[in-house]
Every structure is written in structure tokens, then in C-alpha cells.
mmCIF file of C-alpha atoms in Angstrom:
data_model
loop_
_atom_site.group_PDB
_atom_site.id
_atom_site.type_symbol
_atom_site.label_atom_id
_atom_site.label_comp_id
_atom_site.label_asym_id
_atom_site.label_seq_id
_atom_site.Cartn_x
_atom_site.Cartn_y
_atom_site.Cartn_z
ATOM 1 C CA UNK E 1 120.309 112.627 90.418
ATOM 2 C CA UNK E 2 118.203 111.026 87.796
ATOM 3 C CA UNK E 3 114.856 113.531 85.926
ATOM 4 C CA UNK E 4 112.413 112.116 83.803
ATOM 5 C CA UNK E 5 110.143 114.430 82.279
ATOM 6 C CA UNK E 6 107.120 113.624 80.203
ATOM 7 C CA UNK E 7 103.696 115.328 79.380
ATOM 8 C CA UNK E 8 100.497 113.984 79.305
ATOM 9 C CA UNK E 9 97.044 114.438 79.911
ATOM 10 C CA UNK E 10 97.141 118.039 78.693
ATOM 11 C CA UNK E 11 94.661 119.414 76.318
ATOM 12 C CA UNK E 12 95.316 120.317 72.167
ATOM 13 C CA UNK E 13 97.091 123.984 72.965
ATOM 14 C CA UNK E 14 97.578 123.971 76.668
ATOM 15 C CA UNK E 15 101.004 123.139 78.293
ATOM 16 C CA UNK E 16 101.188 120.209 79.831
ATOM 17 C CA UNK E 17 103.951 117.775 81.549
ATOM 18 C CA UNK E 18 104.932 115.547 84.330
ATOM 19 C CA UNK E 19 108.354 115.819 86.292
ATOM 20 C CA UNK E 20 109.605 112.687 87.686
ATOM 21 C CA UNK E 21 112.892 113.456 89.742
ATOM 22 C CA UNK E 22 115.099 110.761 91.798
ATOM 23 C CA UNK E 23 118.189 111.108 94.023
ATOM 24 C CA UNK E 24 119.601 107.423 94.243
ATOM 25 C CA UNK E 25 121.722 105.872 96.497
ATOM 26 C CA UNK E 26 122.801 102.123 97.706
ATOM 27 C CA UNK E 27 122.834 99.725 99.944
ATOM 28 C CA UNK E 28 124.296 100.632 102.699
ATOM 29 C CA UNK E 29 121.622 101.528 105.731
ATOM 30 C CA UNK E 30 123.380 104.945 106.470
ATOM 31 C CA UNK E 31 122.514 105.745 102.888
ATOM 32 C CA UNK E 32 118.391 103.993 103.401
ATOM 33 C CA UNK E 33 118.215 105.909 106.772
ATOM 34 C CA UNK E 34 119.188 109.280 104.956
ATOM 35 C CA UNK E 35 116.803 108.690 102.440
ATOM 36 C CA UNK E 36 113.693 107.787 104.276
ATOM 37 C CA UNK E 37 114.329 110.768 107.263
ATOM 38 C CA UNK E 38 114.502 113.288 103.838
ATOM 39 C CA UNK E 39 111.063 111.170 102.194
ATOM 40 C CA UNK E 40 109.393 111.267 106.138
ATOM 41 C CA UNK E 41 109.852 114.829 106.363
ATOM 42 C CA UNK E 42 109.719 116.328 102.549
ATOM 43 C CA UNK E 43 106.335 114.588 101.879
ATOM 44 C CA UNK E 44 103.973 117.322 103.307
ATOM 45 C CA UNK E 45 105.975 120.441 102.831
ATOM 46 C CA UNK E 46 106.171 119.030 99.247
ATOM 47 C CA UNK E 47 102.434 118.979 98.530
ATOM 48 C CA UNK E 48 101.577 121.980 100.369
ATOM 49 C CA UNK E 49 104.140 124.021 98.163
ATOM 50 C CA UNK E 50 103.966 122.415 94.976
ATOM 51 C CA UNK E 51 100.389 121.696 94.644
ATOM 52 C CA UNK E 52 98.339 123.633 97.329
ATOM 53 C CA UNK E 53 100.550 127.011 97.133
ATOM 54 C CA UNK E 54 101.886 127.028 93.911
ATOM 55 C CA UNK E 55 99.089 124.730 92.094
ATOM 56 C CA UNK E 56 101.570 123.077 89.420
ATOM 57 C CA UNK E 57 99.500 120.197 89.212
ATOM 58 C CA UNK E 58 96.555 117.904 89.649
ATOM 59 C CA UNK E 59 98.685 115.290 91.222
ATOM 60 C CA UNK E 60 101.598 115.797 93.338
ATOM 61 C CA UNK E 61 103.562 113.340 94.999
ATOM 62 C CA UNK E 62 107.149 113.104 96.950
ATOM 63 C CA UNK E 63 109.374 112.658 98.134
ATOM 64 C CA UNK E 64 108.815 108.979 98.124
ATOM 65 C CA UNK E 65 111.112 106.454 99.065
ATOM 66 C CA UNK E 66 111.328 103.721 96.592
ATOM 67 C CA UNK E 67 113.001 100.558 96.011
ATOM 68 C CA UNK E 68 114.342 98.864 92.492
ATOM 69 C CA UNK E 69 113.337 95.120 92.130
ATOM 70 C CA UNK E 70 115.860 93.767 93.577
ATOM 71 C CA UNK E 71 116.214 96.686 95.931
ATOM 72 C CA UNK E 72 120.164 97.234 94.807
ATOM 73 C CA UNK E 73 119.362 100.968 94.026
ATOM 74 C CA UNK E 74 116.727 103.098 96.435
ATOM 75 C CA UNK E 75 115.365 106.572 95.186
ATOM 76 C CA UNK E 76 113.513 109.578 96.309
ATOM 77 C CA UNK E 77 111.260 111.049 93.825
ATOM 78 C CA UNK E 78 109.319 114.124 93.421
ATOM 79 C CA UNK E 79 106.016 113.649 90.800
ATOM 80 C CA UNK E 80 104.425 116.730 89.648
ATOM 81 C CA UNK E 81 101.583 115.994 86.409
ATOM 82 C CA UNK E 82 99.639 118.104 85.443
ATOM 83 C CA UNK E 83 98.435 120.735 82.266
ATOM 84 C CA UNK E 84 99.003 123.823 83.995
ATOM 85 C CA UNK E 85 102.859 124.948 83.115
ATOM 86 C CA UNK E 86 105.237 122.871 80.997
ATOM 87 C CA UNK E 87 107.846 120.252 82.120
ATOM 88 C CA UNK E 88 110.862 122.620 81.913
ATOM 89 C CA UNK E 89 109.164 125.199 85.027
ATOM 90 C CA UNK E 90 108.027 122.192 86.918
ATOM 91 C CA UNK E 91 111.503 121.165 86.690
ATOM 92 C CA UNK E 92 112.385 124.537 88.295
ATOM 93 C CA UNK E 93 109.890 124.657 90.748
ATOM 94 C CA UNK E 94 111.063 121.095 92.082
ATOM 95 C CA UNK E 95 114.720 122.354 92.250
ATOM 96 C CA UNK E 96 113.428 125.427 93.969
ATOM 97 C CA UNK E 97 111.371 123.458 96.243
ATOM 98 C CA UNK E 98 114.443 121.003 97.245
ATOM 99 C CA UNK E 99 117.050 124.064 97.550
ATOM 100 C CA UNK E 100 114.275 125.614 99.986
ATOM 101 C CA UNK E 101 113.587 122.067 101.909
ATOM 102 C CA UNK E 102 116.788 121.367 102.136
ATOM 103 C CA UNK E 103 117.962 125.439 103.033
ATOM 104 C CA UNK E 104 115.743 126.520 104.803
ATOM 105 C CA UNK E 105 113.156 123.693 106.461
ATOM 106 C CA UNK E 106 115.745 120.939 106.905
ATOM 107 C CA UNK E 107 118.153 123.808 108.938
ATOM 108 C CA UNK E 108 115.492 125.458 111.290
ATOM 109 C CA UNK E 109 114.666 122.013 111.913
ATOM 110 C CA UNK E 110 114.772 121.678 116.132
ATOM 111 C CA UNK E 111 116.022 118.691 117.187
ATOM 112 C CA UNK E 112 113.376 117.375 119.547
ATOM 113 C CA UNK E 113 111.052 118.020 116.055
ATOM 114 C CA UNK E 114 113.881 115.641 114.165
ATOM 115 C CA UNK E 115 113.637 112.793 116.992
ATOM 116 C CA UNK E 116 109.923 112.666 116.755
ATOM 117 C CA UNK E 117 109.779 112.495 113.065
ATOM 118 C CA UNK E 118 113.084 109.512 113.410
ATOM 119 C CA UNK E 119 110.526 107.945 116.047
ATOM 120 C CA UNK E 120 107.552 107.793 113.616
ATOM 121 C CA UNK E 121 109.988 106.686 110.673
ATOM 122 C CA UNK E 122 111.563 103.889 112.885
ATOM 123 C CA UNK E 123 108.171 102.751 114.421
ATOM 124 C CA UNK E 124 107.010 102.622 110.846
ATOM 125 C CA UNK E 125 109.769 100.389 109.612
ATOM 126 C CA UNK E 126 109.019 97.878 112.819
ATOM 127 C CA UNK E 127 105.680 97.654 111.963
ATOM 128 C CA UNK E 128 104.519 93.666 111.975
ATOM 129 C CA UNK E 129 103.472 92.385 108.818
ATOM 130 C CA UNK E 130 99.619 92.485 108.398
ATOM 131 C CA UNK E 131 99.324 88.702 106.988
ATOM 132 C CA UNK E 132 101.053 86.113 105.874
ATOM 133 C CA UNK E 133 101.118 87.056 102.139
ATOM 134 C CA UNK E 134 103.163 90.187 103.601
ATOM 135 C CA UNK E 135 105.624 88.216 105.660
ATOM 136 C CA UNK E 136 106.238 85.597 102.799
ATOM 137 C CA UNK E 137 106.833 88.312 100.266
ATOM 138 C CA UNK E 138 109.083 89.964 102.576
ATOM 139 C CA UNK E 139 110.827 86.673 102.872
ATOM 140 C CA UNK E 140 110.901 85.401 99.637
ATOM 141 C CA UNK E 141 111.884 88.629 98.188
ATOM 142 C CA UNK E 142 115.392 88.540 100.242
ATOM 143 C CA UNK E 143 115.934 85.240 98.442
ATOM 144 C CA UNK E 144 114.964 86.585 95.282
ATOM 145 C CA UNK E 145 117.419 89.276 95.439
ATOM 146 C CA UNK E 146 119.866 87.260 97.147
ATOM 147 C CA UNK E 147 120.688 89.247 99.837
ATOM 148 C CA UNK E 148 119.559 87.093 103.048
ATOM 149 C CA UNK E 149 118.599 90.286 105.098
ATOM 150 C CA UNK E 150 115.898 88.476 106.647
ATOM 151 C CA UNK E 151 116.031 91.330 109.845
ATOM 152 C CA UNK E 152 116.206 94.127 107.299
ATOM 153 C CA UNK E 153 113.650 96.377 108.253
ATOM 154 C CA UNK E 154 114.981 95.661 111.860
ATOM 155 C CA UNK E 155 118.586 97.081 110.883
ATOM 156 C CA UNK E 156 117.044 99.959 108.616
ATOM 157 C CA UNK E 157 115.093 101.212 111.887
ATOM 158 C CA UNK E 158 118.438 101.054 114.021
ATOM 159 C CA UNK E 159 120.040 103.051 111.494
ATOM 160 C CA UNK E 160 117.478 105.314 111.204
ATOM 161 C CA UNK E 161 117.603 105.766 115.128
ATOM 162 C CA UNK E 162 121.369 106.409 114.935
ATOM 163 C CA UNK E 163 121.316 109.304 112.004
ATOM 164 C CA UNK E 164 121.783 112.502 113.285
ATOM 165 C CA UNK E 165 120.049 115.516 111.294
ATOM 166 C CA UNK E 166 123.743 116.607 110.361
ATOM 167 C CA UNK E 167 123.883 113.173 108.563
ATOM 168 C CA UNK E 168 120.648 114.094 106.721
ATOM 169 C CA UNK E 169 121.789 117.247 105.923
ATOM 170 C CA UNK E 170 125.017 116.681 104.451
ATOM 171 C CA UNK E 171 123.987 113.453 102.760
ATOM 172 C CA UNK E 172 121.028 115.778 100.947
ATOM 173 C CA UNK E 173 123.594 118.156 100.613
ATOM 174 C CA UNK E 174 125.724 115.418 98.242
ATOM 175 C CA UNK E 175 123.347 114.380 96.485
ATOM 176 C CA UNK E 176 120.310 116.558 96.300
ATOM 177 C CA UNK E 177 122.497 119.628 94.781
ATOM 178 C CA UNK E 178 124.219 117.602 91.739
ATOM 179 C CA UNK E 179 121.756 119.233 89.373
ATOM 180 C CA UNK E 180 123.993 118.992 86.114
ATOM 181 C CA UNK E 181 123.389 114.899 86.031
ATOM 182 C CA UNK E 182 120.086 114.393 84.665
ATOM 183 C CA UNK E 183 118.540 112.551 82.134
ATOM 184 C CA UNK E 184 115.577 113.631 80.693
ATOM 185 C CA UNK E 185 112.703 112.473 78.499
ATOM 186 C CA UNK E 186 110.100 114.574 77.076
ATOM 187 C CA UNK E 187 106.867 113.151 75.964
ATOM 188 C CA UNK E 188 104.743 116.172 74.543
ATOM 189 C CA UNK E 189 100.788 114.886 73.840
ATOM 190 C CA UNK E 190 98.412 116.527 71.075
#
């Protein structure tokens, strides 16, 4: 688990700060599939509790699945900014927020609502690309990276298909809980 924190945009004598938080894994699709099942179905429940209930900030995004450059290291990241409370209680409110996903919301989970969400995750991933541009950068960028996974998003969508919610819950469970590794960076603005 990987936290930046950094303020910004706050006003001379009101808090201020932005919380930035990643869970990273690798490669493997089991790992991809986990990942984008917890970004599918954290993304609302994430806004509705950390912006709409509890109003920590003017811009509040996650989780979000996102790839490194060369897509060797995925993430899932929570972005709270905003001026109302400083970094360190956003940082609490996003651990609060995953330890109640993951507890409570990820648990009472049924399983037909699980499928339909895998469904709309997989049918996402299988989506054809728009243009050309998008099929040449998709292309080009397993090249790039050197990986030759030319049927990737195929293969991510199969895996997807095949993780069970126990999967996604003990794969959370290893990796969404390991709160004592964290960096952090604070950026405080006048």
C-alpha cells in the first residue's frame, strides 16, 4: 500500500490537503481481475461516502484502476482534495471507508449482485476499440512494453469471469489492510 498526501488549493488559515492512496499489485490477471472487481464496485459507494455523506472534499475520486507506463505495476487509488479537513483525517476517513467497503459492503454482497457487476466489468474490458488511433495505441503499446499481449484485454475479461467474490475478498483482505507501509508526502500551501 502506497499514500501520497499533499495539500493544495486551500485558503491562507484554512486546512487543506489531498490524499492519494494506492494498493499495487502485478502482472498476473488473477491479481488485474481482483483489482478492477474492487475499482467496479468501490467507485460509487466511495463518492457517496466520502464526498456526498461526509463532504471531505470538492473532488473525490476512486477507486480507480490504473496502469504504470509500461503497465508492470497496476494500482487502485482513492483521491480526496479538498480545504475542508487536513490530510492526516482524510487519511482516516479513506482507511475507514476501505475497512467499511471491504467489512461490511464487499461481505453482504449477494452473489447474483457480484455476477452482474463481473458482467459489466468483463463487457467493459471487451469493448471494441472506437478508432484506429485506439487500436494502434493498444498495439503499439504491447511492443513498447514488450510484453506481446496482443489479446490482453481478452484474457483480463476471462479472468475477471473466473474470480469468485471470495477471491476479491481475500485478495483486498492482503493487501487493502497492510496499513503500516506507506509513504507519505505532505505539501502544505500558504
Amino acid at each position: 500500500l502506497v499514500k501520497e498526501k499533499g495539500g493544495g488549493g486551500a485558503e491562507e488559515g484554512e486546512g487543506g490537503g489531498a490524499e492519494e492512496g494506492q494498493i499495487s499489485g502485478g502482472r498476473d490477471y488473477s491479481i488485474p481481475a481482483c483489482l478492477a472487481m474492487v475499482a467496479h464496485l468501490g467507485r460509487e459507494p466511495c463518492f457517496d461516502d466520502l464526498r456526498t455523506k461526509q463532504q471531505l472534499g470538492y473532488m473525490v475520486f476512486g477507486p480507480l484502476l490504473l496502469l504504470s507506463g509500461d503497465e508492470s505495476v497496476l494500482s487502485l487509488r482513492v483521491i480526496v482534495q479538498g480545504d475542508v479537513k487536513d490530510p492526516v483525517y482524510v487519511d482516516g476517513r479513506i482507511e475507514a471507508f476501505l475497512q467499511w467497503f471491504r467489512g461490511t459492503y464487499l461481505e453482504v454482497l449477494s452473489e447474483e449482485d457480484y455476477q452482474v457487476n463481473v458482467s459489466a466489468v468483463a463487457e467493459k474490458l471487451l469493448e471494441k476499440d472506437k478508432n484506429l488511433n485506439e487500436q494502434t495505441d493498444r498495439f503499439f503499446s504491447q511492443l513498447a512494453n514488450g510484453s506481446y499481449d496482443f489479446d490482453k484485454k481478452k484474457n483480463q475479461a476471462a479472468a475477471v469471469r473466473a474470480t469468485p467474490k471470495a477471491a476479491v475478498l481475500a485478495f483486498f483482505e492482503s493487501k487493502g489492510t497492510l496499513l503500516e507501509e506507506k509513504m507519505a508526502l505532505f505539501a502544505q500551501s500558504d
